[in-house]
PDB file of C-alpha atoms in Angstrom:
ATOM      1  CA  MET A   1     -31.620   3.818   4.244  1.00 43.00           C
ATOM      2  CA  ALA A   2     -33.775   0.372   3.838  1.00 44.00           C
ATOM      3  CA  HIS A   3     -30.369  -1.464   3.266  1.00 47.00           C
ATOM      4  CA  ASP A   4     -31.169  -3.830   5.822  1.00 46.00           C
ATOM      5  CA  MET A   5     -33.876  -5.537   3.743  1.00 44.00           C
ATOM      6  CA  THR A   6     -31.741  -6.666   1.499  1.00 46.00           C
ATOM      7  CA  ALA A   7     -29.076  -8.421   3.718  1.00 44.00           C
ATOM      8  CA  ASP A   8     -30.539 -11.706   2.563  1.00 43.00           C
ATOM      9  CA  ALA A   9     -29.913 -10.860  -1.456  1.00 44.00           C
ATOM     10  CA  ALA A  10     -26.335 -11.251  -0.334  1.00 43.00           C
ATOM     11  CA  HIS A  11     -26.809 -15.175  -0.178  1.00 43.00           C
ATOM     12  CA  ALA A  12     -28.285 -15.089  -3.819  1.00 41.00           C
ATOM     13  CA  HIS A  13     -25.434 -13.533  -5.441  1.00 45.00           C
ATOM     14  CA  ASP A  14     -23.051 -15.848  -6.615  1.00 44.00           C
ATOM     15  CA  GLU A  15     -19.504 -14.831  -6.976  1.00 45.00           C
ATOM     16  CA  HIS A  16     -17.110 -17.731  -6.719  1.00 51.00           C
ATOM     17  CA  HIS A  17     -15.209 -16.855  -9.425  1.00 65.00           C
ATOM     18  CA  GLU A  18     -13.113 -13.803  -9.836  1.00 75.00           C
ATOM     19  CA  SER A  19     -14.125 -11.349 -12.460  1.00 85.00           C
ATOM     20  CA  PRO A  20     -11.558 -11.040 -15.394  1.00 91.00           C
ATOM     21  CA  VAL A  21     -12.022  -7.314 -14.796  1.00 94.00           C
ATOM     22  CA  VAL A  22     -10.384  -7.867 -11.250  1.00 94.00           C
ATOM     23  CA  PHE A  23      -7.803  -9.855 -12.882  1.00 94.00           C
ATOM     24  CA  GLY A  24      -6.942  -7.583 -15.607  1.00 95.00           C
ATOM     25  CA  PHE A  25      -6.963  -4.731 -12.582  1.00 96.00           C
ATOM     26  CA  TRP A  26      -4.521  -7.024 -10.831  1.00 96.00           C
ATOM     27  CA  LEU A  27      -2.112  -6.980 -13.566  1.00 96.00           C
ATOM     28  CA  TYR A  28      -2.190  -3.143 -13.941  1.00 97.00           C
ATOM     29  CA  LEU A  29      -1.389  -3.470  -9.980  1.00 97.00           C
ATOM     30  CA  MET A  30       1.960  -5.640 -11.151  1.00 97.00           C
ATOM     31  CA  THR A  31       3.293  -2.811 -13.728  1.00 97.00           C
ATOM     32  CA  ASP A  32       2.553  -0.251 -11.147  1.00 96.00           C
ATOM     33  CA  CYS A  33       4.785  -2.419  -8.662  1.00 96.00           C
ATOM     34  CA  ILE A  34       7.706  -2.197 -11.429  1.00 97.00           C
ATOM     35  CA  ILE A  35       7.349   1.308 -11.532  1.00 97.00           C
ATOM     36  CA  PHE A  36       7.718   1.783  -7.465  1.00 97.00           C
ATOM     37  CA  GLY A  37      10.362  -0.784  -8.049  1.00 97.00           C
ATOM     38  CA  THR A  38      12.178   1.375 -10.338  1.00 97.00           C
ATOM     39  CA  LEU A  39      11.839   4.390  -8.324  1.00 97.00           C
ATOM     40  CA  PHE A  40      12.861   2.341  -5.211  1.00 97.00           C
ATOM     41  CA  ALA A  41      16.059   1.341  -7.171  1.00 97.00           C
ATOM     42  CA  VAL A  42      16.808   4.923  -7.946  1.00 96.00           C
ATOM     43  CA  PHE A  43      16.762   6.433  -4.465  1.00 97.00           C
ATOM     44  CA  SER A  44      19.046   3.362  -3.142  1.00 95.00           C
ATOM     45  CA  VAL A  45      21.504   4.510  -5.779  1.00 94.00           C
ATOM     46  CA  LEU A  46      21.124   8.137  -4.786  1.00 94.00           C
ATOM     47  CA  ARG A  47      20.212   8.091  -1.183  1.00 93.00           C
ATOM     48  CA  THR A  48      23.940   9.410  -0.296  1.00 91.00           C
ATOM     49  CA  GLN A  49      24.309  11.922  -3.002  1.00 91.00           C
ATOM     50  CA  PHE A  50      23.803  14.670  -0.717  1.00 93.00           C
ATOM     51  CA  ALA A  51      25.730  17.359  -2.658  1.00 92.00           C
ATOM     52  CA  GLY A  52      26.414  19.217   0.743  1.00 92.00           C
ATOM     53  CA  GLY A  53      22.790  19.543   1.382  1.00 92.00           C
ATOM     54  CA  PRO A  54      20.831  17.921   3.922  1.00 94.00           C
ATOM     55  CA  THR A  55      20.831  14.594   4.671  1.00 93.00           C
ATOM     56  CA  GLY A  56      17.747  12.097   5.869  1.00 92.00           C
ATOM     57  CA  LYS A  57      18.560  12.868   9.393  1.00 91.00           C
ATOM     58  CA  ASP A  58      18.055  16.604   8.902  1.00 92.00           C
ATOM     59  CA  VAL A  59      14.979  16.753   6.849  1.00 93.00           C
ATOM     60  CA  PHE A  60      12.847  13.776   8.233  1.00 94.00           C
ATOM     61  CA  GLU A  61      10.307  13.445  11.156  1.00 93.00           C
ATOM     62  CA  LEU A  62       9.760  10.277  12.430  1.00 93.00           C
ATOM     63  CA  GLY A  63       6.796  11.462  14.393  1.00 93.00           C
ATOM     64  CA  GLY A  64       4.668  12.846  11.176  1.00 94.00           C
ATOM     65  CA  VAL A  65       5.805   9.934   9.488  1.00 96.00           C
ATOM     66  CA  GLY A  66       4.607   7.421  12.191  1.00 96.00           C
ATOM     67  CA  ILE A  67       0.944   9.240  12.056  1.00 96.00           C
ATOM     68  CA  GLU A  68       0.979   8.922   8.222  1.00 97.00           C
ATOM     69  CA  THR A  69       1.656   5.191   8.603  1.00 97.00           C
ATOM     70  CA  ALA A  70      -1.008   4.838  10.925  1.00 96.00           C
ATOM     71  CA  ILE A  71      -3.937   6.980   9.163  1.00 97.00           C
ATOM     72  CA  LEU A  72      -3.026   4.823   5.823  1.00 96.00           C
ATOM     73  CA  LEU A  73      -2.995   1.299   7.933  1.00 96.00           C
ATOM     74  CA  LEU A  74      -6.480   2.568   9.455  1.00 96.00           C
ATOM     75  CA  SER A  75      -7.756   3.742   6.058  1.00 97.00           C
ATOM     76  CA  SER A  76      -6.845  -0.041   5.049  1.00 95.00           C
ATOM     77  CA  ILE A  77      -9.296  -1.754   7.286  1.00 95.00           C
ATOM     78  CA  THR A  78     -11.852   0.698   7.165  1.00 97.00           C
ATOM     79  CA  TYR A  79     -11.940  -0.165   3.329  1.00 97.00           C
ATOM     80  CA  GLY A  80     -12.260  -3.625   4.218  1.00 96.00           C
ATOM     81  CA  PHE A  81     -14.904  -3.341   6.308  1.00 96.00           C
ATOM     82  CA  GLY A  82     -16.638  -1.309   3.490  1.00 96.00           C
ATOM     83  CA  MET A  83     -16.048  -4.386   1.278  1.00 95.00           C
ATOM     84  CA  ILE A  84     -17.932  -6.792   3.917  1.00 95.00           C
ATOM     85  CA  CYS A  85     -20.733  -4.394   4.048  1.00 95.00           C
ATOM     86  CA  ALA A  86     -20.447  -4.494  -0.253  1.00 94.00           C
ATOM     87  CA  HIS A  87     -20.830  -8.234  -0.110  1.00 93.00           C
ATOM     88  CA  GLN A  88     -23.446  -8.308   2.095  1.00 92.00           C
ATOM     89  CA  ASN A  89     -25.495  -5.623   0.070  1.00 92.00           C
ATOM     90  CA  LYS A  90     -25.362  -3.254   2.911  1.00 93.00           C
ATOM     91  CA  VAL A  91     -24.740  -0.049   0.537  1.00 95.00           C
ATOM     92  CA  GLY A  92     -25.674   2.647   3.303  1.00 94.00           C
ATOM     93  CA  ALA A  93     -22.801   0.793   5.566  1.00 95.00           C
ATOM     94  CA  LEU A  94     -20.501   0.593   2.546  1.00 96.00           C
ATOM     95  CA  ARG A  95     -21.008   4.071   1.849  1.00 96.00           C
ATOM     96  CA  GLY A  96     -20.386   5.147   5.394  1.00 96.00           C
ATOM     97  CA  TRP A  97     -17.503   3.268   5.531  1.00 97.00           C
ATOM     98  CA  LEU A  98     -16.089   4.733   2.053  1.00 97.00           C
ATOM     99  CA  GLY A  99     -16.559   8.251   3.578  1.00 97.00           C
ATOM    100  CA  ILE A 100     -14.577   7.291   6.355  1.00 98.00           C
ATOM    101  CA  THR A 101     -11.511   5.878   4.302  1.00 98.00           C
ATOM    102  CA  PHE A 102     -11.666   8.840   2.139  1.00 98.00           C
ATOM    103  CA  LEU A 103     -11.585  11.158   4.927  1.00 98.00           C
ATOM    104  CA  LEU A 104      -8.603   9.409   6.263  1.00 98.00           C
ATOM    105  CA  GLY A 105      -6.864   9.414   2.851  1.00 98.00           C
ATOM    106  CA  LEU A 106      -7.179  13.052   2.694  1.00 97.00           C
ATOM    107  CA  GLY A 107      -5.757  13.306   6.147  1.00 97.00           C
ATOM    108  CA  PHE A 108      -3.007  11.576   5.063  1.00 98.00           C
ATOM    109  CA  LEU A 109      -2.330  13.644   2.101  1.00 97.00           C
ATOM    110  CA  PHE A 110      -2.711  16.751   4.021  1.00 97.00           C
ATOM    111  CA  MET A 111       0.253  15.487   6.199  1.00 97.00           C
ATOM    112  CA  GLU A 112       2.091  14.802   3.148  1.00 97.00           C
ATOM    113  CA  ILE A 113       1.521  18.249   1.431  1.00 97.00           C
ATOM    114  CA  ARG A 114       2.649  19.776   4.607  1.00 96.00           C
ATOM    115  CA  GLU A 115       5.673  17.910   4.959  1.00 96.00           C
ATOM    116  CA  PHE A 116       6.691  18.768   1.405  1.00 97.00           C
ATOM    117  CA  SER A 117       5.855  22.473   1.713  1.00 96.00           C
ATOM    118  CA  HIS A 118       7.800  22.800   4.939  1.00 95.00           C
ATOM    119  CA  MET A 119      10.636  21.052   3.157  1.00 96.00           C
ATOM    120  CA  VAL A 120      10.564  23.072   0.090  1.00 96.00           C
ATOM    121  CA  ALA A 121       9.993  26.378   1.974  1.00 96.00           C
ATOM    122  CA  GLU A 122      13.634  25.523   3.850  1.00 95.00           C
ATOM    123  CA  GLY A 123      15.332  25.577   0.711  1.00 94.00           C
ATOM    124  CA  ASN A 124      15.198  21.731   0.701  1.00 95.00           C
ATOM    125  CA  GLY A 125      13.340  21.013  -2.395  1.00 94.00           C
ATOM    126  CA  PRO A 126      13.993  18.430  -5.203  1.00 95.00           C
ATOM    127  CA  ASP A 127      16.280  20.837  -6.722  1.00 94.00           C
ATOM    128  CA  ARG A 128      18.388  20.771  -3.777  1.00 94.00           C
ATOM    129  CA  SER A 129      20.337  17.418  -4.270  1.00 95.00           C
ATOM    130  CA  ALA A 130      20.152  14.022  -6.048  1.00 95.00           C
ATOM    131  CA  PHE A 131      19.184  12.716  -2.786  1.00 96.00           C
ATOM    132  CA  LEU A 132      16.150  15.044  -2.622  1.00 96.00           C
ATOM    133  CA  SER A 133      15.137  14.545  -6.086  1.00 97.00           C
ATOM    134  CA  ALA A 134      14.590  10.772  -5.787  1.00 97.00           C
ATOM    135  CA  PHE A 135      13.055  11.412  -2.279  1.00 97.00           C
ATOM    136  CA  PHE A 136      10.496  13.635  -3.827  1.00 97.00           C
ATOM    137  CA  THR A 137       9.677  11.370  -7.145  1.00 97.00           C
ATOM    138  CA  LEU A 138       9.506   8.282  -4.990  1.00 98.00           C
ATOM    139  CA  VAL A 139       7.163   9.403  -2.422  1.00 97.00           C
ATOM    140  CA  GLY A 140       5.683  12.396  -4.700  1.00 97.00           C
ATOM    141  CA  THR A 141       4.764   9.179  -6.920  1.00 98.00           C
ATOM    142  CA  HIS A 142       2.995   7.611  -4.080  1.00 98.00           C
ATOM    143  CA  GLY A 143       1.013  10.645  -3.278  1.00 97.00           C
ATOM    144  CA  LEU A 144      -0.175  11.030  -6.582  1.00 97.00           C
ATOM    145  CA  HIS A 145      -1.238   7.337  -6.389  1.00 98.00           C
ATOM    146  CA  VAL A 146      -3.373   8.315  -3.235  1.00 98.00           C
ATOM    147  CA  THR A 147      -4.994  11.386  -4.868  1.00 98.00           C
ATOM    148  CA  CYS A 148      -6.154   9.337  -7.884  1.00 97.00           C
ATOM    149  CA  GLY A 149      -7.380   6.631  -5.094  1.00 97.00           C
ATOM    150  CA  LEU A 150      -9.240   9.442  -3.254  1.00 98.00           C
ATOM    151  CA  LEU A 151     -10.678  10.863  -6.523  1.00 98.00           C
ATOM    152  CA  TRP A 152     -12.077   7.124  -7.325  1.00 97.00           C
ATOM    153  CA  MET A 153     -13.404   6.515  -3.975  1.00 97.00           C
ATOM    154  CA  ALA A 154     -15.277   9.863  -4.200  1.00 97.00           C
ATOM    155  CA  VAL A 155     -16.822   8.835  -7.612  1.00 97.00           C
ATOM    156  CA  LEU A 156     -17.810   5.383  -6.180  1.00 97.00           C
ATOM    157  CA  ILE A 157     -19.617   7.111  -3.434  1.00 96.00           C
ATOM    158  CA  VAL A 158     -21.431   9.199  -5.737  1.00 96.00           C
ATOM    159  CA  GLN A 159     -22.315   6.033  -8.040  1.00 95.00           C
ATOM    160  CA  THR A 160     -23.704   3.615  -4.948  1.00 95.00           C
ATOM    161  CA  GLY A 161     -25.880   6.610  -3.840  1.00 91.00           C
ATOM    162  CA  GLY A 162     -29.514   5.668  -3.989  1.00 85.00           C
ATOM    163  CA  GLN A 163     -28.895   1.967  -4.521  1.00 88.00           C
ATOM    164  CA  THR A 164     -29.991  -1.040  -2.970  1.00 89.00           C
ATOM    165  CA  VAL A 165     -28.654  -3.883  -4.211  1.00 91.00           C
ATOM    166  CA  LEU A 166     -25.217  -3.479  -5.837  1.00 93.00           C
ATOM    167  CA  SER A 167     -24.717  -4.642  -9.209  1.00 93.00           C
ATOM    168  CA  GLU A 168     -22.049  -6.965 -10.197  1.00 93.00           C
ATOM    169  CA  ARG A 169     -20.226  -4.356 -12.209  1.00 93.00           C
ATOM    170  CA  MET A 170     -20.452  -2.092  -9.295  1.00 95.00           C
ATOM    171  CA  THR A 171     -18.804  -4.686  -7.055  1.00 94.00           C
ATOM    172  CA  ASN A 172     -15.933  -5.100  -9.311  1.00 95.00           C
ATOM    173  CA  LYS A 173     -15.392  -1.623  -9.343  1.00 96.00           C
ATOM    174  CA  LEU A 174     -15.185  -1.569  -5.363  1.00 96.00           C
ATOM    175  CA  THR A 175     -13.012  -4.594  -5.642  1.00 95.00           C
ATOM    176  CA  CYS A 176     -10.575  -3.088  -7.673  1.00 96.00           C
ATOM    177  CA  LEU A 177     -10.457   0.242  -5.913  1.00 97.00           C
ATOM    178  CA  SER A 178     -10.078  -2.429  -2.578  1.00 96.00           C
ATOM    179  CA  LEU A 179      -6.901  -3.822  -4.213  1.00 96.00           C
ATOM    180  CA  PHE A 180      -5.204  -0.532  -5.510  1.00 97.00           C
ATOM    181  CA  TRP A 181      -5.972   1.037  -1.834  1.00 97.00           C
ATOM    182  CA  HIS A 182      -4.375  -1.968  -0.076  1.00 97.00           C
ATOM    183  CA  PHE A 183      -1.345  -2.061  -2.605  1.00 97.00           C
ATOM    184  CA  LEU A 184      -0.929   1.697  -1.899  1.00 97.00           C
ATOM    185  CA  ASP A 185      -0.748   0.969   1.774  1.00 97.00           C
ATOM    186  CA  ILE A 186       2.086  -1.742   0.885  1.00 97.00           C
ATOM    187  CA  VAL A 187       3.925   0.468  -1.270  1.00 97.00           C
ATOM    188  CA  TRP A 188       3.896   2.662   2.464  1.00 97.00           C
ATOM    189  CA  ILE A 189       5.519  -0.023   3.828  1.00 97.00           C
ATOM    190  CA  CYS A 190       8.205   0.198   1.894  1.00 97.00           C
ATOM    191  CA  VAL A 191       8.626   3.659   2.086  1.00 97.00           C
ATOM    192  CA  PHE A 192       8.520   4.423   5.886  1.00 96.00           C
ATOM    193  CA  THR A 193      10.987   1.622   6.034  1.00 96.00           C
ATOM    194  CA  PHE A 194      13.607   2.003   3.318  1.00 95.00           C
ATOM    195  CA  VAL A 195      13.101   5.684   2.869  1.00 96.00           C
ATOM    196  CA  TYR A 196      12.551   7.087   6.117  1.00 96.00           C
ATOM    197  CA  LEU A 197      13.524   4.801   8.631  1.00 95.00           C
ATOM    198  CA  MET A 198      16.726   3.722   7.188  1.00 93.00           C
ATOM    199  CA  SER A 199      17.838   7.331   6.316  1.00 92.00           C
ATOM    200  CA  VAL A 200      17.519   8.150   9.974  1.00 90.00           C
ATOM    201  CA  ILE A 201      19.725   5.326  11.415  1.00 86.00           C
TER     202      ILE A 201
ATOM    203  CA  MET B   1      -4.009 -17.909   6.304  1.00 40.00           C
ATOM    204  CA  ALA B   2      -7.170 -20.015   6.488  1.00 42.00           C
ATOM    205  CA  ASP B   3      -8.594 -17.000   8.645  1.00 41.00           C
ATOM    206  CA  ALA B   4      -8.453 -14.915   5.119  1.00 42.00           C
ATOM    207  CA  HIS B   5     -11.429 -16.818   4.077  1.00 41.00           C
ATOM    208  CA  ALA B   6     -13.427 -17.764   7.008  1.00 41.00           C
ATOM    209  CA  HIS B   7     -16.552 -16.771   5.384  1.00 39.00           C
ATOM    210  CA  THR B   8     -20.154 -18.315   6.249  1.00 38.00           C
ATOM    211  CA  ASP B   9     -21.841 -17.868   2.824  1.00 40.00           C
ATOM    212  CA  HIS B  10     -19.675 -18.373   0.037  1.00 41.00           C
ATOM    213  CA  SER B  11     -17.219 -21.128   0.568  1.00 35.00           C
ATOM    214  CA  GLY B  12     -14.689 -20.666  -1.940  1.00 38.00           C
ATOM    215  CA  ALA B  13     -15.208 -16.864  -2.169  1.00 47.00           C
ATOM    216  CA  SER B  14     -11.981 -14.836  -1.122  1.00 62.00           C
ATOM    217  CA  HIS B  15     -13.091 -11.654   0.484  1.00 73.00           C
ATOM    218  CA  GLY B  16     -12.083 -11.558   4.079  1.00 82.00           C
ATOM    219  CA  SER B  17     -14.210 -11.117   7.066  1.00 89.00           C
ATOM    220  CA  VAL B  18     -14.186  -8.427  10.154  1.00 92.00           C
ATOM    221  CA  GLY B  19     -11.994 -11.027  12.153  1.00 92.00           C
ATOM    222  CA  SER B  20      -9.368 -11.565   9.244  1.00 92.00           C
ATOM    223  CA  TYR B  21      -9.226  -7.724   8.711  1.00 94.00           C
ATOM    224  CA  LEU B  22      -8.749  -7.189  12.434  1.00 95.00           C
ATOM    225  CA  THR B  23      -6.138  -9.921  12.646  1.00 95.00           C
ATOM    226  CA  GLY B  24      -4.341  -8.359   9.789  1.00 95.00           C
ATOM    227  CA  PHE B  25      -4.360  -4.802  11.273  1.00 96.00           C
ATOM    228  CA  VAL B  26      -3.216  -5.970  14.722  1.00 96.00           C
ATOM    229  CA  ILE B  27      -0.504  -8.005  13.374  1.00 97.00           C
ATOM    230  CA  SER B  28       0.441  -4.583  10.977  1.00 97.00           C
ATOM    231  CA  VAL B  29       0.091  -2.256  14.007  1.00 96.00           C
ATOM    232  CA  LEU B  30       2.746  -4.456  16.050  1.00 97.00           C
ATOM    233  CA  LEU B  31       5.018  -4.776  13.034  1.00 97.00           C
ATOM    234  CA  THR B  32       5.181  -0.894  12.258  1.00 96.00           C
ATOM    235  CA  VAL B  33       5.402  -0.308  16.059  1.00 96.00           C
ATOM    236  CA  ALA B  34       8.483  -2.453  16.325  1.00 95.00           C
ATOM    237  CA  ALA B  35       9.783  -1.151  13.298  1.00 95.00           C
ATOM    238  CA  PHE B  36       9.982   2.571  14.720  1.00 95.00           C
ATOM    239  CA  GLY B  37      10.827   1.208  17.816  1.00 94.00           C
ATOM    240  CA  ILE B  38      13.923  -0.342  16.619  1.00 93.00           C
ATOM    241  CA  VAL B  39      14.940   2.709  14.780  1.00 93.00           C
ATOM    242  CA  MET B  40      14.064   5.215  17.896  1.00 91.00           C
ATOM    243  CA  ALA B  41      15.896   2.940  20.607  1.00 89.00           C
ATOM    244  CA  HIS B  42      19.155   2.561  18.642  1.00 86.00           C
ATOM    245  CA  SER B  43      19.413  -0.470  20.308  1.00 81.00           C
ATOM    246  CA  PHE B  44      21.145  -2.614  17.649  1.00 86.00           C
ATOM    247  CA  SER B  45      24.320  -1.700  15.274  1.00 90.00           C
ATOM    248  CA  PRO B  46      23.074   0.136  12.312  1.00 90.00           C
ATOM    249  CA  SER B  47      23.577  -2.891  10.089  1.00 91.00           C
ATOM    250  CA  GLY B  48      21.571  -4.947  12.590  1.00 92.00           C
ATOM    251  CA  THR B  49      19.019  -2.197  12.595  1.00 93.00           C
ATOM    252  CA  ILE B  50      18.571  -2.176   8.674  1.00 93.00           C
ATOM    253  CA  ALA B  51      18.371  -5.988   8.496  1.00 94.00           C
ATOM    254  CA  ALA B  52      15.847  -6.072  11.378  1.00 94.00           C
ATOM    255  CA  ILE B  53      13.805  -3.537  10.043  1.00 95.00           C
ATOM    256  CA  ALA B  54      13.899  -5.057   6.047  1.00 95.00           C
ATOM    257  CA  ILE B  55      12.687  -8.126   7.642  1.00 96.00           C
ATOM    258  CA  LEU B  56       9.970  -6.515   9.412  1.00 96.00           C
ATOM    259  CA  ALA B  57       8.937  -4.869   6.328  1.00 96.00           C
ATOM    260  CA  ALA B  58       8.950  -7.947   4.324  1.00 96.00           C
ATOM    261  CA  VAL B  59       6.772  -9.468   6.920  1.00 97.00           C
ATOM    262  CA  GLN B  60       4.338  -6.897   6.873  1.00 97.00           C
ATOM    263  CA  VAL B  61       4.359  -6.879   3.180  1.00 96.00           C
ATOM    264  CA  VAL B  62       2.993 -10.684   3.355  1.00 95.00           C
ATOM    265  CA  VAL B  63       0.602  -9.986   6.115  1.00 96.00           C
ATOM    266  CA  HIS B  64      -1.005  -7.183   3.940  1.00 95.00           C
ATOM    267  CA  LEU B  65      -1.106  -9.459   1.101  1.00 94.00           C
ATOM    268  CA  VAL B  66      -2.856 -12.265   2.828  1.00 93.00           C
ATOM    269  CA  PHE B  67      -5.107 -10.529   5.314  1.00 94.00           C
ATOM    270  CA  PHE B  68      -5.887  -7.411   3.174  1.00 93.00           C
ATOM    271  CA  LEU B  69      -5.675  -8.497  -0.595  1.00 91.00           C
ATOM    272  CA  HIS B  70      -6.569 -12.207   0.164  1.00 89.00           C
ATOM    273  CA  MET B  71      -4.266 -13.637  -1.705  1.00 88.00           C
ATOM    274  CA  ASN B  72      -4.158 -17.458  -1.102  1.00 87.00           C
ATOM    275  CA  THR B  73      -3.243 -20.893  -2.734  1.00 86.00           C
ATOM    276  CA  SER B  74      -6.646 -21.547  -3.923  1.00 86.00           C
ATOM    277  CA  SER B  75      -6.864 -22.525  -7.485  1.00 84.00           C
ATOM    278  CA  GLU B  76      -9.031 -19.274  -8.290  1.00 83.00           C
ATOM    279  CA  GLN B  77      -6.158 -17.086  -7.137  1.00 87.00           C
ATOM    280  CA  ARG B  78      -3.586 -19.059  -9.271  1.00 90.00           C
ATOM    281  CA  TRP B  79      -3.000 -16.960 -11.730  1.00 91.00           C
ATOM    282  CA  ASN B  80      -2.699 -13.606  -9.748  1.00 92.00           C
ATOM    283  CA  VAL B  81      -0.210 -15.381  -7.698  1.00 94.00           C
ATOM    284  CA  MET B  82       1.755 -16.344 -10.637  1.00 94.00           C
ATOM    285  CA  ALA B  83       1.670 -12.924 -11.752  1.00 95.00           C
ATOM    286  CA  PHE B  84       2.858 -11.613  -8.378  1.00 95.00           C
ATOM    287  CA  ALA B  85       5.582 -14.021  -8.391  1.00 95.00           C
ATOM    288  CA  PHE B  86       6.847 -12.949 -11.501  1.00 96.00           C
ATOM    289  CA  THR B  87       6.545  -9.461 -10.754  1.00 97.00           C
ATOM    290  CA  VAL B  88       8.868  -9.927  -7.490  1.00 96.00           C
ATOM    291  CA  LEU B  89      11.317 -11.693  -9.802  1.00 97.00           C
ATOM    292  CA  THR B  90      11.190  -8.384 -12.091  1.00 97.00           C
ATOM    293  CA  VAL B  91      11.844  -6.249  -9.124  1.00 97.00           C
ATOM    294  CA  PHE B  92      14.645  -8.080  -7.590  1.00 96.00           C
ATOM    295  CA  VAL B  93      16.477  -8.209 -10.458  1.00 97.00           C
ATOM    296  CA  LEU B  94      15.395  -4.500 -11.325  1.00 96.00           C
ATOM    297  CA  VAL B  95      16.696  -3.236  -7.779  1.00 96.00           C
ATOM    298  CA  VAL B  96      19.716  -5.717  -7.296  1.00 96.00           C
ATOM    299  CA  GLY B  97      21.068  -5.127 -10.598  1.00 96.00           C
ATOM    300  CA  THR B  98      20.787  -1.486 -10.402  1.00 96.00           C
ATOM    301  CA  LEU B  99      22.473  -1.611  -7.263  1.00 95.00           C
ATOM    302  CA  PHE B 100      25.003  -3.592  -8.466  1.00 95.00           C
ATOM    303  CA  ILE B 101      25.837  -1.976 -11.781  1.00 95.00           C
ATOM    304  CA  MET B 102      25.892   1.434 -10.062  1.00 93.00           C
ATOM    305  CA  HIS B 103      28.301   0.316  -7.362  1.00 91.00           C
ATOM    306  CA  ASP B 104      30.650  -1.319  -9.824  1.00 92.00           C
ATOM    307  CA  THR B 105      30.460   1.769 -11.942  1.00 91.00           C
ATOM    308  CA  SER B 106      31.567   3.923  -9.109  1.00 87.00           C
ATOM    309  CA  ILE B 107      34.055   1.596  -7.995  1.00 89.00           C
ATOM    310  CA  ASN B 108      35.594   1.473 -11.347  1.00 90.00           C
ATOM    311  CA  MET B 109      34.946   5.265 -11.894  1.00 87.00           C
ATOM    312  CA  MET B 110      37.014   5.786  -8.509  1.00 70.00           C
ATOM    313  CA  SER B 111      33.826   8.220  -7.640  1.00 62.00           C
ATOM    314  CA  ARG B 112      34.184   7.051  -4.027  1.00 55.00           C
TER     315      ARG B 112
END
């Protein structure tokens, strides 16, 4: 792709003021924070209600959680590198980084679905105890957000195809998804700390 | 924190550099490894472990906000930070209030 020719155009485009679109999306993320805050509160209340079923120590495998954490963290900086390319109008490189981020996100989701299906197959599904209901609701909601983020990323990879200069509108879309993606990583920090690690202490 | 907008072409723009992303990434990896290590090594008492990993998580959230979401104290970011501060307060009331009420209820109902 001839994206290198347009690298100089980056100087021409002025973006000192954050778009109201991005601020609006930030406000949406803040409400999303409250959803997760509520789910974390629910989990904290129900974390010891095992109903004679398995405890966190029995069902969680820290190795898998560690790999999931590593994948998500890595996908955060690959998206970040993509945004740097976007601000320099290197569309080809941007799409490459988005592709890598997409694959990492898919890997994360794959591991999470595998973990969930193992638990359900062993009879430790969300219907087993209040602890597991809260666990599946909280972690499942995060997984659902990751799924939406991946759909959004796929759409943006398609939409940026064939472009040499990114419009302001497209840059805003990419910025919003970057906030969303980094936000999901922040939620995951709380998930692996307060759900997984605290349950196995 | 100045790293988060160490950018040559736009002075006020807040969208990181390769260096700031890598800095954030390395700090996050260290904090994550520390959290998993503390839990797996059983080196502290249970309550000490909980306190330690909670602090590590809080620090990592701040690292992500600064290096990945480019939150800073510039005037451009003022409303983002205000909205965030209000959200933190709301979530705090929500979580601590829920835990307090449910704990109090379970004591009064003698369910424990």
